[in-house]
Amino acid sequence: MMRLERRSHVPLHLAIIAPLAAILTALLLAAGLIAAADVNPLTAYGEMVNGAFGSRLSIAEMLTRATPLVFTGLAAAVAFRARLWNIGGEGQFFVGALITAWIGHSLEVPGWIGVPILMFAGMAAGAALLAGPAFLRLRFGVDEVVTTLLLNFIVILFVGLMIEGPMRDPLAFGWPSSVPVDGDYRLPDLIPRTRLHIGLLVAIAAAGAVWLILARTVFGAETRAAGLNASAAAFAGISLPQTIMGVALLSGALAGLAGSVEVMGVTAGVTTTMSPGFGYAGIVVAMLAALHPAGVVAAAVFVATVFVGADAMSRATGVPSFIADVIVALCLLTMIVALLFTTYRVRR
């Protein structure tokens, strides 16, 4: 007879090895598909790495793609730690972007004041969007997986309505786009003549702030307790409704901030195609990071490398760039298995 026994704590070496093993396994599995396309997997992966790190411009583009992934990864990590299954990062991203473009187009304050205001507006919009499903779960027991997932589609349809109607940019030559934020509220570039902006530094600072909150505050301890054993946490006097709602507001705010920073740093306006799935990819980022804020930054860089490098790999080898989606999905599946063996040990 064999059984799984929960570990009292996860050893540091396992916490480091698990995501690396998951990524390696995913790449090995994807290599079979690449080989089926009559392409040497080593050549394909070499082109992928070169496409993401082969030049100053490619590195900047990869980091630009990683920036919103850090925010959405943090949003998922915070929520999942408390067993609040926020699948609505995509919707929160879009609502944060929309409110930023709306306010930023007509705001009349200096840039150094306006940028924080717009970031806070995006955070407030994302937090408000997740507060609804959190309330439904706490008050009526409604599954937040369903409500947050369905809200993604509702929000995207609402964004389409707004950019085709009251927020339509008259200078977009018929392209469905919202009015842009004022130029004073655009984020400065980190590297000249690239799209990389200081939002990357904001994302790294957010990761540090989330780590401090979770590791060094009472709220962070209550969040961990609620996630590990809700019944024991309630018995110890922790208010589960207050903790879950606080986690929901923080998680939604981070996803909304992702949309706000993307508008001010990259797109200027909002379109329904501005996100290639940042909210959903953030879940993979959080899982690869084992829900640790510091690991989220590294995982975001890896996922961004796969997406940016896959385009270059496709041009060089003919392998469809959709292989990036396959690799990211495989990483999620293999990481779930890796987490099983890091959380539990096999006993005879």
Coordinates of C-alpha atoms in Angstrom, one line a residue, residues 19-287:
P19 CA 9.5 24.7 -11.4
L20 CA 12.7 24.0 -13.2
A21 CA 11.7 20.3 -13.6
A22 CA 8.3 21.3 -14.7
I23 CA 9.7 23.7 -17.4
L24 CA 12.2 21.1 -18.6
T25 CA 9.5 18.5 -18.9
A26 CA 7.2 20.8 -20.8
L27 CA 10.0 21.7 -23.2
L28 CA 10.7 18.0 -23.7
L29 CA 7.1 17.2 -24.4
A30 CA 6.8 20.2 -26.8
A31 CA 10.0 19.0 -28.6
G32 CA 8.0 16.0 -29.8
L33 CA 5.6 18.3 -31.6
I34 CA 8.4 20.3 -33.1
A35 CA 10.1 17.2 -34.3
A36 CA 6.8 16.1 -35.9
A37 CA 7.1 19.3 -38.0
D38 CA 10.4 18.0 -39.3
V39 CA 12.4 20.6 -37.4
N40 CA 15.3 19.9 -35.0
P41 CA 14.0 20.8 -31.5
L42 CA 17.4 22.1 -30.5
T43 CA 17.5 24.4 -33.5
A44 CA 14.0 25.6 -32.8
Y45 CA 14.7 26.4 -29.2
G46 CA 17.9 28.1 -30.1
E47 CA 16.0 30.4 -32.5
M48 CA 13.5 31.0 -29.7
V49 CA 16.2 32.1 -27.2
N50 CA 17.9 34.2 -29.9
G51 CA 14.6 35.8 -30.8
A52 CA 14.1 36.9 -27.1
F53 CA 17.7 37.7 -26.2
G54 CA 19.6 38.1 -29.5
S55 CA 19.5 41.9 -29.6
R56 CA 18.9 45.0 -27.5
L57 CA 15.5 45.5 -29.2
S58 CA 14.4 41.8 -28.7
I59 CA 15.4 42.0 -25.0
A60 CA 13.4 45.2 -24.6
E61 CA 10.4 43.7 -26.3
M62 CA 10.6 40.6 -24.1
L63 CA 10.7 42.7 -20.9
T64 CA 7.8 44.8 -22.3
R65 CA 5.8 41.7 -22.6
A66 CA 6.8 40.5 -19.2
T67 CA 5.7 43.7 -17.4
P68 CA 1.9 43.0 -17.4
L69 CA 2.6 39.4 -16.7
V70 CA 4.2 40.3 -13.4
F71 CA 1.1 42.2 -12.4
T72 CA -1.4 39.5 -13.4
G73 CA 0.9 36.8 -11.9
L74 CA 0.9 38.6 -8.6
A75 CA -2.8 39.0 -8.8
A76 CA -3.3 35.3 -9.2
A77 CA -0.7 34.4 -6.6
V78 CA -2.2 36.6 -3.9
A79 CA -5.7 35.2 -4.6
F80 CA -4.7 31.5 -4.8
R81 CA -2.7 31.7 -1.5
A82 CA -6.1 32.3 0.2
R83 CA -7.9 29.8 -2.0
L84 CA -9.8 32.5 -3.8
W85 CA -9.8 31.2 -7.3
N86 CA -9.6 34.4 -9.3
I87 CA -9.8 33.4 -13.0
G88 CA -10.9 37.0 -14.0
G89 CA -7.5 38.6 -14.4
E90 CA -8.3 39.3 -18.0
G91 CA -11.4 41.2 -17.3
Q92 CA -9.8 43.1 -14.4
F93 CA -6.9 44.0 -16.8
F94 CA -9.4 45.4 -19.4
V95 CA -11.5 47.4 -16.9
G96 CA -8.3 48.9 -15.4
A97 CA -7.2 49.9 -18.9
L98 CA -10.6 51.3 -19.9
I99 CA -10.9 53.5 -16.8
T100 CA -7.3 54.8 -17.3
A101 CA -8.0 55.8 -20.9
W102 CA -11.3 57.4 -20.0
I103 CA -9.9 59.5 -17.2
G104 CA -6.5 60.1 -18.8
H105 CA -8.0 61.6 -21.9
S106 CA -9.6 64.5 -20.1
L107 CA -7.6 64.9 -16.9
E108 CA -5.9 68.3 -16.5
V109 CA -3.2 68.0 -13.9
P110 CA 0.6 67.8 -14.2
G111 CA 2.0 64.5 -15.3
W112 CA 3.7 63.7 -12.0
I113 CA 0.3 64.0 -10.3
G114 CA -1.8 62.4 -13.1
V115 CA 0.2 59.2 -13.5
P116 CA -0.4 58.1 -9.9
I117 CA -4.0 59.1 -10.1
L118 CA -4.5 57.0 -13.2
M119 CA -2.7 54.0 -11.7
F120 CA -4.9 54.3 -8.6
A121 CA -8.0 54.5 -10.8
G122 CA -7.0 51.4 -12.7
M123 CA -6.4 49.6 -9.4
A124 CA -9.8 50.7 -8.0
A125 CA -11.6 49.5 -11.1
G126 CA -9.9 46.1 -11.0
A127 CA -10.6 45.7 -7.2
A128 CA -14.2 46.7 -7.7
L129 CA -14.7 44.1 -10.4
L130 CA -13.4 41.2 -8.2
A131 CA -15.2 42.5 -5.1
G132 CA -18.5 41.4 -6.7
P133 CA -17.6 37.7 -7.1
A134 CA -16.0 37.7 -3.7
F135 CA -19.2 39.0 -2.1
L136 CA -21.3 36.4 -3.9
R137 CA -19.1 33.7 -2.6
L138 CA -19.1 34.9 0.9
R139 CA -22.9 35.8 1.0
F140 CA -24.4 33.1 -1.2
G141 CA -21.7 30.5 -1.7
V142 CA -21.4 31.1 -5.4
D143 CA -18.3 29.6 -7.0
E144 CA -15.9 32.4 -7.9
V145 CA -14.4 30.3 -10.7
V146 CA -17.6 30.6 -12.7
T147 CA -18.3 34.3 -11.9
T148 CA -14.8 35.6 -12.5
L149 CA -14.5 33.6 -15.7
L150 CA -17.8 34.8 -17.1
L151 CA -17.0 38.4 -16.2
N152 CA -14.1 38.3 -18.5
F153 CA -16.4 38.0 -21.5
I154 CA -18.8 40.5 -20.2
V155 CA -16.1 43.1 -19.7
I156 CA -14.5 42.5 -23.1
L157 CA -18.0 43.0 -24.7
F158 CA -18.5 46.2 -22.7
V159 CA -15.0 47.4 -23.8
G160 CA -16.1 46.8 -27.4
L161 CA -19.3 48.7 -26.8
M162 CA -17.4 51.7 -25.3
I163 CA -14.7 52.0 -28.0
E164 CA -17.3 51.7 -30.7
G165 CA -19.5 54.3 -29.0
P166 CA -18.8 57.1 -26.4
M167 CA -15.1 56.5 -26.1
R168 CA -14.4 56.0 -29.8
D169 CA -11.2 57.8 -31.1
P170 CA -12.2 60.0 -34.0
L171 CA -8.6 60.1 -35.2
A172 CA -8.3 56.3 -35.4
F173 CA -9.4 56.2 -39.1
G174 CA -12.2 53.7 -38.4
W175 CA -10.1 51.4 -36.3
P176 CA -12.0 50.4 -33.1
S177 CA -9.9 52.1 -30.5
S178 CA -10.6 54.3 -27.5
V179 CA -9.5 57.9 -27.1
P180 CA -5.9 58.0 -25.9
V181 CA -4.5 59.1 -22.6
D182 CA -2.9 62.6 -22.7
G183 CA 0.8 62.6 -23.7
D184 CA 1.7 64.0 -20.2
Y185 CA 0.6 60.7 -18.7
R186 CA 2.6 58.4 -20.9
L187 CA 5.2 56.4 -18.9
P188 CA 8.8 57.3 -19.8
D189 CA 11.0 54.8 -21.8
L190 CA 13.6 52.8 -20.0
I191 CA 15.6 52.2 -23.2
P192 CA 15.4 54.9 -25.9
R193 CA 13.7 54.0 -29.2
T194 CA 12.1 50.9 -27.7
R195 CA 8.7 50.1 -26.1
L196 CA 10.2 49.3 -22.7
H197 CA 9.0 51.7 -20.1
I198 CA 9.3 52.4 -16.4
G199 CA 6.2 50.2 -15.8
L200 CA 8.8 47.4 -15.5
L201 CA 10.2 49.1 -12.4
V202 CA 6.7 49.6 -11.0
A203 CA 6.0 45.8 -11.5
I204 CA 9.2 44.8 -9.7
A205 CA 8.3 47.2 -6.9
A206 CA 4.8 45.7 -6.7
A207 CA 6.4 42.3 -6.4
G208 CA 8.5 43.5 -3.5
A209 CA 5.5 45.2 -1.8
V210 CA 3.3 42.0 -2.1
W211 CA 6.1 39.9 -0.6
L212 CA 6.3 42.3 2.3
I213 CA 2.6 42.3 2.8
L214 CA 2.3 38.5 2.7
A215 CA 5.5 37.8 4.8
R216 CA 5.7 40.6 7.3
T217 CA 2.1 41.7 8.1
V218 CA -0.8 40.4 10.1
F219 CA -2.9 40.4 6.9
G220 CA -0.4 38.2 5.2
A221 CA -0.4 35.7 8.1
E222 CA -4.2 35.7 8.0
T223 CA -4.1 35.1 4.2
R224 CA -1.8 32.2 4.6
A225 CA -3.9 30.7 7.4
A226 CA -7.1 31.0 5.4
G227 CA -5.5 29.2 2.5
L228 CA -3.9 26.4 4.5
N229 CA -6.9 25.6 6.7
A230 CA -10.0 27.9 6.7
S231 CA -11.6 26.0 9.6
A232 CA -8.6 26.3 11.8
A233 CA -8.1 30.0 10.9
A234 CA -11.7 30.7 11.9
F235 CA -11.3 28.8 15.1
A236 CA -8.2 30.9 15.9
G237 CA -10.4 34.0 15.6
I238 CA -9.5 35.1 12.0
S239 CA -12.4 36.8 10.2
L240 CA -12.5 34.8 7.0
P241 CA -15.0 37.2 5.2
Q242 CA -12.8 40.2 6.0
T243 CA -9.6 38.3 4.9
I244 CA -11.1 37.0 1.7
M245 CA -12.5 40.4 0.8
G246 CA -9.2 42.0 1.5
V247 CA -7.4 39.5 -0.7
A248 CA -10.0 40.1 -3.5
L249 CA -9.4 43.8 -3.4
L250 CA -5.6 43.4 -3.5
S251 CA -5.7 40.8 -6.3
G252 CA -8.2 42.8 -8.4
A253 CA -6.2 46.0 -7.9
L254 CA -3.0 44.3 -9.2
A255 CA -4.7 43.0 -12.3
G256 CA -6.3 46.4 -12.9
L257 CA -2.9 48.1 -12.4
A258 CA -1.6 45.8 -15.2
G259 CA -4.1 47.3 -17.6
S260 CA -3.4 50.9 -16.5
V261 CA 0.3 50.5 -16.9
E262 CA -0.1 48.9 -20.4
V263 CA -2.2 51.8 -21.6
M264 CA 0.1 54.5 -20.2
G265 CA 3.3 52.7 -21.3
V266 CA 2.5 50.9 -24.6
T267 CA -0.9 51.3 -26.3
A268 CA -2.0 54.8 -25.2
G269 CA -5.6 53.7 -26.0
V270 CA -7.7 50.6 -25.5
T271 CA -8.6 48.0 -28.1
T272 CA -10.2 44.6 -27.6
T273 CA -7.0 43.0 -29.0
M274 CA -4.5 44.8 -26.7
S275 CA -4.1 41.7 -24.5
P276 CA -2.9 38.4 -26.0
G277 CA -4.2 36.8 -22.8
F278 CA -2.2 38.5 -20.0
G279 CA -4.9 37.6 -17.4
Y280 CA -4.9 33.9 -18.3
A281 CA -1.1 33.7 -18.7
G282 CA -0.8 35.3 -15.2
I283 CA -2.3 32.1 -13.8
V284 CA 0.6 30.1 -15.4
V285 CA 3.1 32.6 -14.1
A286 CA 1.7 32.3 -10.5
M287 CA 1.8 28.5 -10.6

